[in-house]
PDB file of C-alpha atoms in Angstrom:
ATOM      1  CA  ASN F   1      55.681 210.069-138.220  1.00  0.00           C
ATOM      2  CA  LYS F   2      56.436 208.219-141.421  1.00  0.00           C
ATOM      3  CA  TYR F   3      59.857 206.639-141.724  1.00  0.00           C
ATOM      4  CA  ILE F   4      62.320 204.436-143.559  1.00  0.00           C
ATOM      5  CA  LEU F   5      63.451 201.430-141.530  1.00  0.00           C
ATOM      6  CA  ASN F   6      66.680 199.489-141.141  1.00  0.00           C
ATOM      7  CA  ILE F   7      67.299 196.715-138.633  1.00  0.00           C
ATOM      8  CA  GLY F   8      70.716 195.198-138.036  1.00  0.00           C
ATOM      9  CA  ARG F   9      73.788 195.021-135.856  1.00  0.00           C
ATOM     10  CA  LEU F  10      75.729 198.262-135.825  1.00  0.00           C
ATOM     11  CA  GLU F  11      78.813 196.671-137.350  1.00  0.00           C
ATOM     12  CA  LYS F  12      80.900 197.258-140.499  1.00  0.00           C
ATOM     13  CA  GLN F  13      79.095 194.491-142.435  1.00  0.00           C
ATOM     14  CA  LYS F  14      75.730 196.282-142.187  1.00  0.00           C
ATOM     15  CA  ASN F  15      77.165 199.532-143.620  1.00  0.00           C
ATOM     16  CA  HIS F  16      74.862 201.934-141.784  1.00  0.00           C
ATOM     17  CA  GLU F  17      77.228 204.773-142.675  1.00  0.00           C
ATOM     18  CA  LEU F  18      76.219 204.304-146.329  1.00  0.00           C
ATOM     19  CA  LEU F  19      72.525 204.425-145.404  1.00  0.00           C
ATOM     20  CA  ILE F  20      72.905 207.576-143.310  1.00  0.00           C
ATOM     21  CA  LYS F  21      74.862 209.316-146.080  1.00  0.00           C
ATOM     22  CA  ALA F  22      72.287 208.285-148.696  1.00  0.00           C
ATOM     23  CA  PHE F  23      69.499 209.568-146.452  1.00  0.00           C
ATOM     24  CA  ASN F  24      71.373 212.857-146.078  1.00  0.00           C
ATOM     25  CA  LYS F  25      71.386 213.236-149.889  1.00  0.00           C
ATOM     26  CA  ILE F  26      67.604 212.867-150.130  1.00  0.00           C
ATOM     27  CA  LYS F  27      66.448 214.431-146.859  1.00  0.00           C
ATOM     28  CA  ASN F  28      65.098 217.533-148.592  1.00  0.00           C
ATOM     29  CA  LEU F  29      63.195 215.470-151.173  1.00  0.00           C
ATOM     30  CA  ILE F  30      61.185 213.384-148.709  1.00  0.00           C
ATOM     31  CA  ASP F  31      59.125 213.992-145.605  1.00  0.00           C
ATOM     32  CA  LEU F  32      60.336 210.908-143.779  1.00  0.00           C
ATOM     33  CA  SER F  33      62.636 210.017-140.922  1.00  0.00           C
ATOM     34  CA  LEU F  34      65.132 207.166-140.799  1.00  0.00           C
ATOM     35  CA  ILE F  35      64.899 204.671-137.959  1.00  0.00           C
ATOM     36  CA  ILE F  36      67.743 202.244-137.380  1.00  0.00           C
ATOM     37  CA  ILE F  37      67.158 199.464-134.868  1.00  0.00           C
ATOM     38  CA  GLY F  38      70.271 197.768-133.605  1.00  0.00           C
ATOM     39  CA  ASP F  39      73.227 197.843-131.295  1.00  0.00           C
ATOM     40  CA  GLY F  40      76.917 197.242-131.753  1.00  0.00           C
ATOM     41  CA  LYS F  41      80.422 198.585-131.565  1.00  0.00           C
ATOM     42  CA  LEU F  42      79.848 201.294-134.217  1.00  0.00           C
ATOM     43  CA  LYS F  43      76.912 202.924-132.424  1.00  0.00           C
ATOM     44  CA  ASN F  44      78.914 205.923-131.168  1.00  0.00           C
ATOM     45  CA  ASN F  45      80.523 206.435-134.609  1.00  0.00           C
ATOM     46  CA  LEU F  46      77.088 206.436-136.241  1.00  0.00           C
ATOM     47  CA  ILE F  47      75.701 208.884-133.681  1.00  0.00           C
ATOM     48  CA  LYS F  48      78.667 211.165-134.394  1.00  0.00           C
ATOM     49  CA  LEU F  49      77.988 210.939-138.146  1.00  0.00           C
ATOM     50  CA  ILE F  50      74.320 211.761-137.550  1.00  0.00           C
ATOM     51  CA  ASN F  51      75.360 214.788-135.463  1.00  0.00           C
ATOM     52  CA  ASP F  52      77.994 215.902-138.003  1.00  0.00           C
ATOM     53  CA  LEU F  53      75.382 215.820-140.785  1.00  0.00           C
ATOM     54  CA  ASN F  54      72.836 217.673-138.610  1.00  0.00           C
ATOM     55  CA  LEU F  55      70.369 214.817-138.915  1.00  0.00           C
ATOM     56  CA  ASN F  56      69.511 214.525-135.205  1.00  0.00           C
ATOM     57  CA  ASP F  57      65.879 215.418-135.803  1.00  0.00           C
ATOM     58  CA  ARG F  58      65.445 212.952-138.700  1.00  0.00           C
ATOM     59  CA  VAL F  59      67.632 209.910-137.913  1.00  0.00           C
ATOM     60  CA  LYS F  60      67.158 207.835-134.764  1.00  0.00           C
ATOM     61  CA  ILE F  61      68.943 204.738-133.524  1.00  0.00           C
ATOM     62  CA  PHE F  62      67.017 202.501-131.144  1.00  0.00           C
ATOM     63  CA  SER F  63      68.579 199.609-129.263  1.00  0.00           C
ATOM     64  CA  ASN F  64      66.981 196.813-127.258  1.00  0.00           C
ATOM     65  CA  ILE F  65      63.650 196.820-129.089  1.00  0.00           C
ATOM     66  CA  LYS F  66      61.816 193.687-127.983  1.00  0.00           C
ATOM     67  CA  ASP F  67      59.179 193.686-130.745  1.00  0.00           C
ATOM     68  CA  PRO F  68      60.414 195.194-134.017  1.00  0.00           C
ATOM     69  CA  TYR F  69      57.259 194.207-135.898  1.00  0.00           C
ATOM     70  CA  THR F  70      55.456 197.377-134.855  1.00  0.00           C
ATOM     71  CA  TYR F  71      58.223 199.232-136.680  1.00  0.00           C
ATOM     72  CA  PHE F  72      57.988 196.944-139.722  1.00  0.00           C
ATOM     73  CA  PHE F  73      54.239 197.412-140.044  1.00  0.00           C
ATOM     74  CA  ASN F  74      54.386 201.194-139.726  1.00  0.00           C
ATOM     75  CA  SER F  75      57.304 201.979-142.020  1.00  0.00           C
ATOM     76  CA  GLU F  76      57.159 203.163-145.611  1.00  0.00           C
ATOM     77  CA  LEU F  77      60.227 201.282-146.804  1.00  0.00           C
ATOM     78  CA  PHE F  78      62.877 198.878-145.544  1.00  0.00           C
ATOM     79  CA  VAL F  79      66.487 199.499-146.605  1.00  0.00           C
ATOM     80  CA  LEU F  80      69.280 196.942-146.261  1.00  0.00           C
ATOM     81  CA  SER F  81      72.648 198.643-146.816  1.00  0.00           C
ATOM     82  CA  SER F  82      74.989 195.720-146.119  1.00  0.00           C
ATOM     83  CA  LEU F  83      78.413 195.181-147.662  1.00  0.00           C
ATOM     84  CA  TRP F  84      77.749 191.416-147.506  1.00  0.00           C
ATOM     85  CA  GLU F  85      75.025 189.248-146.017  1.00  0.00           C
ATOM     86  CA  GLY F  86      74.355 185.760-144.819  1.00  0.00           C
ATOM     87  CA  PHE F  87      70.800 184.535-145.221  1.00  0.00           C
ATOM     88  CA  GLY F  88      69.213 187.956-144.646  1.00  0.00           C
ATOM     89  CA  LEU F  89      66.303 186.953-142.406  1.00  0.00           C
ATOM     90  CA  VAL F  90      65.365 190.624-142.011  1.00  0.00           C
ATOM     91  CA  LEU F  91      64.536 190.687-145.747  1.00  0.00           C
ATOM     92  CA  ILE F  92      62.126 187.763-145.308  1.00  0.00           C
ATOM     93  CA  GLU F  93      60.568 189.520-142.317  1.00  0.00           C
ATOM     94  CA  SER F  94      60.181 192.694-144.387  1.00  0.00           C
ATOM     95  CA  LEU F  95      58.530 190.742-147.207  1.00  0.00           C
ATOM     96  CA  ALA F  96      56.196 189.043-144.740  1.00  0.00           C
ATOM     97  CA  CYS F  97      55.175 192.505-143.500  1.00  0.00           C
ATOM     98  CA  GLU F  98      54.538 193.496-147.142  1.00  0.00           C
ATOM     99  CA  LEU F  99      57.129 196.252-147.102  1.00  0.00           C
ATOM    100  CA  LYS F 100      58.766 197.765-150.126  1.00  0.00           C
ATOM    101  CA  ILE F 101      62.505 197.021-149.991  1.00  0.00           C
ATOM    102  CA  VAL F 102      65.697 198.555-151.276  1.00  0.00           C
ATOM    103  CA  ALA F 103      68.761 196.383-150.679  1.00  0.00           C
ATOM    104  CA  THR F 104      72.353 196.600-151.779  1.00  0.00           C
ATOM    105  CA  ASP F 105      73.334 193.987-154.321  1.00  0.00           C
ATOM    106  CA  CYS F 106      75.946 192.620-151.967  1.00  0.00           C
ATOM    107  CA  PRO F 107      77.458 189.131-151.966  1.00  0.00           C
ATOM    108  CA  CYS F 108      75.124 186.325-150.885  1.00  0.00           C
ATOM    109  CA  SER F 109      71.427 186.595-150.199  1.00  0.00           C
ATOM    110  CA  PRO F 110      69.701 189.849-151.293  1.00  0.00           C
ATOM    111  CA  ARG F 111      69.567 189.068-155.026  1.00  0.00           C
ATOM    112  CA  GLU F 112      68.535 185.462-154.419  1.00  0.00           C
ATOM    113  CA  LEU F 113      65.911 186.304-151.799  1.00  0.00           C
ATOM    114  CA  LEU F 114      64.324 189.275-153.572  1.00  0.00           C
ATOM    115  CA  GLN F 115      64.426 188.284-157.247  1.00  0.00           C
ATOM    116  CA  ASP F 116      60.890 186.879-157.306  1.00  0.00           C
ATOM    117  CA  PHE F 117      59.171 189.782-155.570  1.00  0.00           C
ATOM    118  CA  GLU F 118      57.649 192.997-156.835  1.00  0.00           C
ATOM    119  CA  GLY F 119      58.183 195.982-154.590  1.00  0.00           C
ATOM    120  CA  THR F 120      61.880 195.290-154.200  1.00  0.00           C
ATOM    121  CA  VAL F 121      64.923 196.767-155.899  1.00  0.00           C
ATOM    122  CA  LEU F 122      68.685 196.313-155.633  1.00  0.00           C
ATOM    123  CA  SER F 123      71.188 199.151-155.594  1.00  0.00           C
ATOM    124  CA  ARG F 124      74.869 198.878-156.419  1.00  0.00           C
ATOM    125  CA  ASN F 125      76.846 197.733-153.416  1.00  0.00           C
ATOM    126  CA  ASN F 126      78.448 200.496-151.334  1.00  0.00           C
ATOM    127  CA  ASP F 127      77.281 203.247-153.733  1.00  0.00           C
ATOM    128  CA  VAL F 128      75.770 206.251-151.905  1.00  0.00           C
ATOM    129  CA  GLU F 129      74.406 207.890-155.063  1.00  0.00           C
ATOM    130  CA  ASP F 130      72.719 204.740-156.340  1.00  0.00           C
ATOM    131  CA  LEU F 131      71.242 203.867-152.947  1.00  0.00           C
ATOM    132  CA  ALA F 132      69.788 207.378-152.613  1.00  0.00           C
ATOM    133  CA  LYS F 133      68.363 207.151-156.145  1.00  0.00           C
ATOM    134  CA  LYS F 134      66.789 203.721-155.532  1.00  0.00           C
ATOM    135  CA  ILE F 135      65.234 204.869-152.253  1.00  0.00           C
ATOM    136  CA  ILE F 136      63.546 207.783-154.033  1.00  0.00           C
ATOM    137  CA  GLU F 137      62.407 205.524-156.900  1.00  0.00           C
ATOM    138  CA  MET F 138      60.896 202.982-154.533  1.00  0.00           C
ATOM    139  CA  LEU F 139      59.153 205.610-152.410  1.00  0.00           C
ATOM    140  CA  GLN F 140      57.494 206.959-155.552  1.00  0.00           C
ATOM    141  CA  LYS F 141      56.164 203.553-156.626  1.00  0.00           C
ATOM    142  CA  ASN F 142      52.594 202.524-155.991  1.00  0.00           C
ATOM    143  CA  ASN F 143      52.149 200.396-152.875  1.00  0.00           C
ATOM    144  CA  GLN F 144      49.876 197.906-154.644  1.00  0.00           C
ATOM    145  CA  PHE F 145      52.238 194.974-155.156  1.00  0.00           C
ATOM    146  CA  ASP F 146      51.511 191.283-155.218  1.00  0.00           C
ATOM    147  CA  PHE F 147      53.785 190.139-152.414  1.00  0.00           C
ATOM    148  CA  LYS F 148      53.226 186.428-153.138  1.00  0.00           C
ATOM    149  CA  ARG F 149      52.645 185.512-149.496  1.00  0.00           C
ATOM    150  CA  LYS F 150      51.944 181.848-150.355  1.00  0.00           C
ATOM    151  CA  TYR F 151      55.215 181.619-152.303  1.00  0.00           C
ATOM    152  CA  LEU F 152      57.060 183.216-149.390  1.00  0.00           C
ATOM    153  CA  GLU F 153      55.516 180.788-146.912  1.00  0.00           C
ATOM    154  CA  ASP F 154      56.228 177.780-149.131  1.00  0.00           C
ATOM    155  CA  LYS F 155      59.816 178.734-149.921  1.00  0.00           C
ATOM    156  CA  PHE F 156      60.956 179.875-146.464  1.00  0.00           C
ATOM    157  CA  SER F 157      58.793 177.934-144.003  1.00  0.00           C
ATOM    158  CA  ILE F 158      60.367 175.704-141.383  1.00  0.00           C
ATOM    159  CA  THR F 159      58.763 172.694-143.075  1.00  0.00           C
ATOM    160  CA  ALA F 160      60.235 173.570-146.476  1.00  0.00           C
ATOM    161  CA  ASN F 161      63.675 174.006-144.949  1.00  0.00           C
ATOM    162  CA  VAL F 162      63.508 170.769-142.942  1.00  0.00           C
ATOM    163  CA  VAL F 163      62.518 168.885-146.124  1.00  0.00           C
ATOM    164  CA  ALA F 164      65.427 170.504-148.018  1.00  0.00           C
ATOM    165  CA  TYR F 165      67.908 169.592-145.262  1.00  0.00           C
ATOM    166  CA  ASP F 166      66.525 166.047-145.126  1.00  0.00           C
ATOM    167  CA  LYS F 167      67.026 165.662-148.888  1.00  0.00           C
ATOM    168  CA  LEU F 168      70.536 167.018-148.602  1.00  0.00           C
ATOM    169  CA  ILE F 169      71.487 164.716-145.739  1.00  0.00           C
ATOM    170  CA  ASN F 170      69.963 161.662-147.426  1.00  0.00           C
ATOM    171  CA  SER F 171      71.777 162.400-150.682  1.00  0.00           C
ATOM    172  CA  PHE F 172      75.106 161.298-149.160  1.00  0.00           C
TER     173      PHE F 172
END
């Protein structure tokens, strides 16, 4: 089955409730499921929300997945619904897997990480209507994007980061 993917701890920061509610708004417009990979203290609350919205057949939460890359490579779209983020490694992983991405324009990394890439779009932070709208827009876009793999490798490689840290340390 085709699906939309989200990977992250099931905690307030990741705002899975927003994603589930946005999916509920568009469920009749798309023939996709939503897969959330993660574990955390909000898992039971999210399962209850899924049940309350009668989404049991379309929204699944998987925990303890050892190799998420199979899910990355087989999904139609990655959605990051966070209220705030740190570095956002999952966005880099999604880009490396050449996935289209919708991410909330939350404080810290999504805008910075995604600004140079086609096939990505930001939605207003914590806005169900806008997230639903952006998901639909991105699903309707052509999959032929230039994902700039070389740029991604150069900007986020271990070597590039070690060089940046070395420059920072030596600047003192």
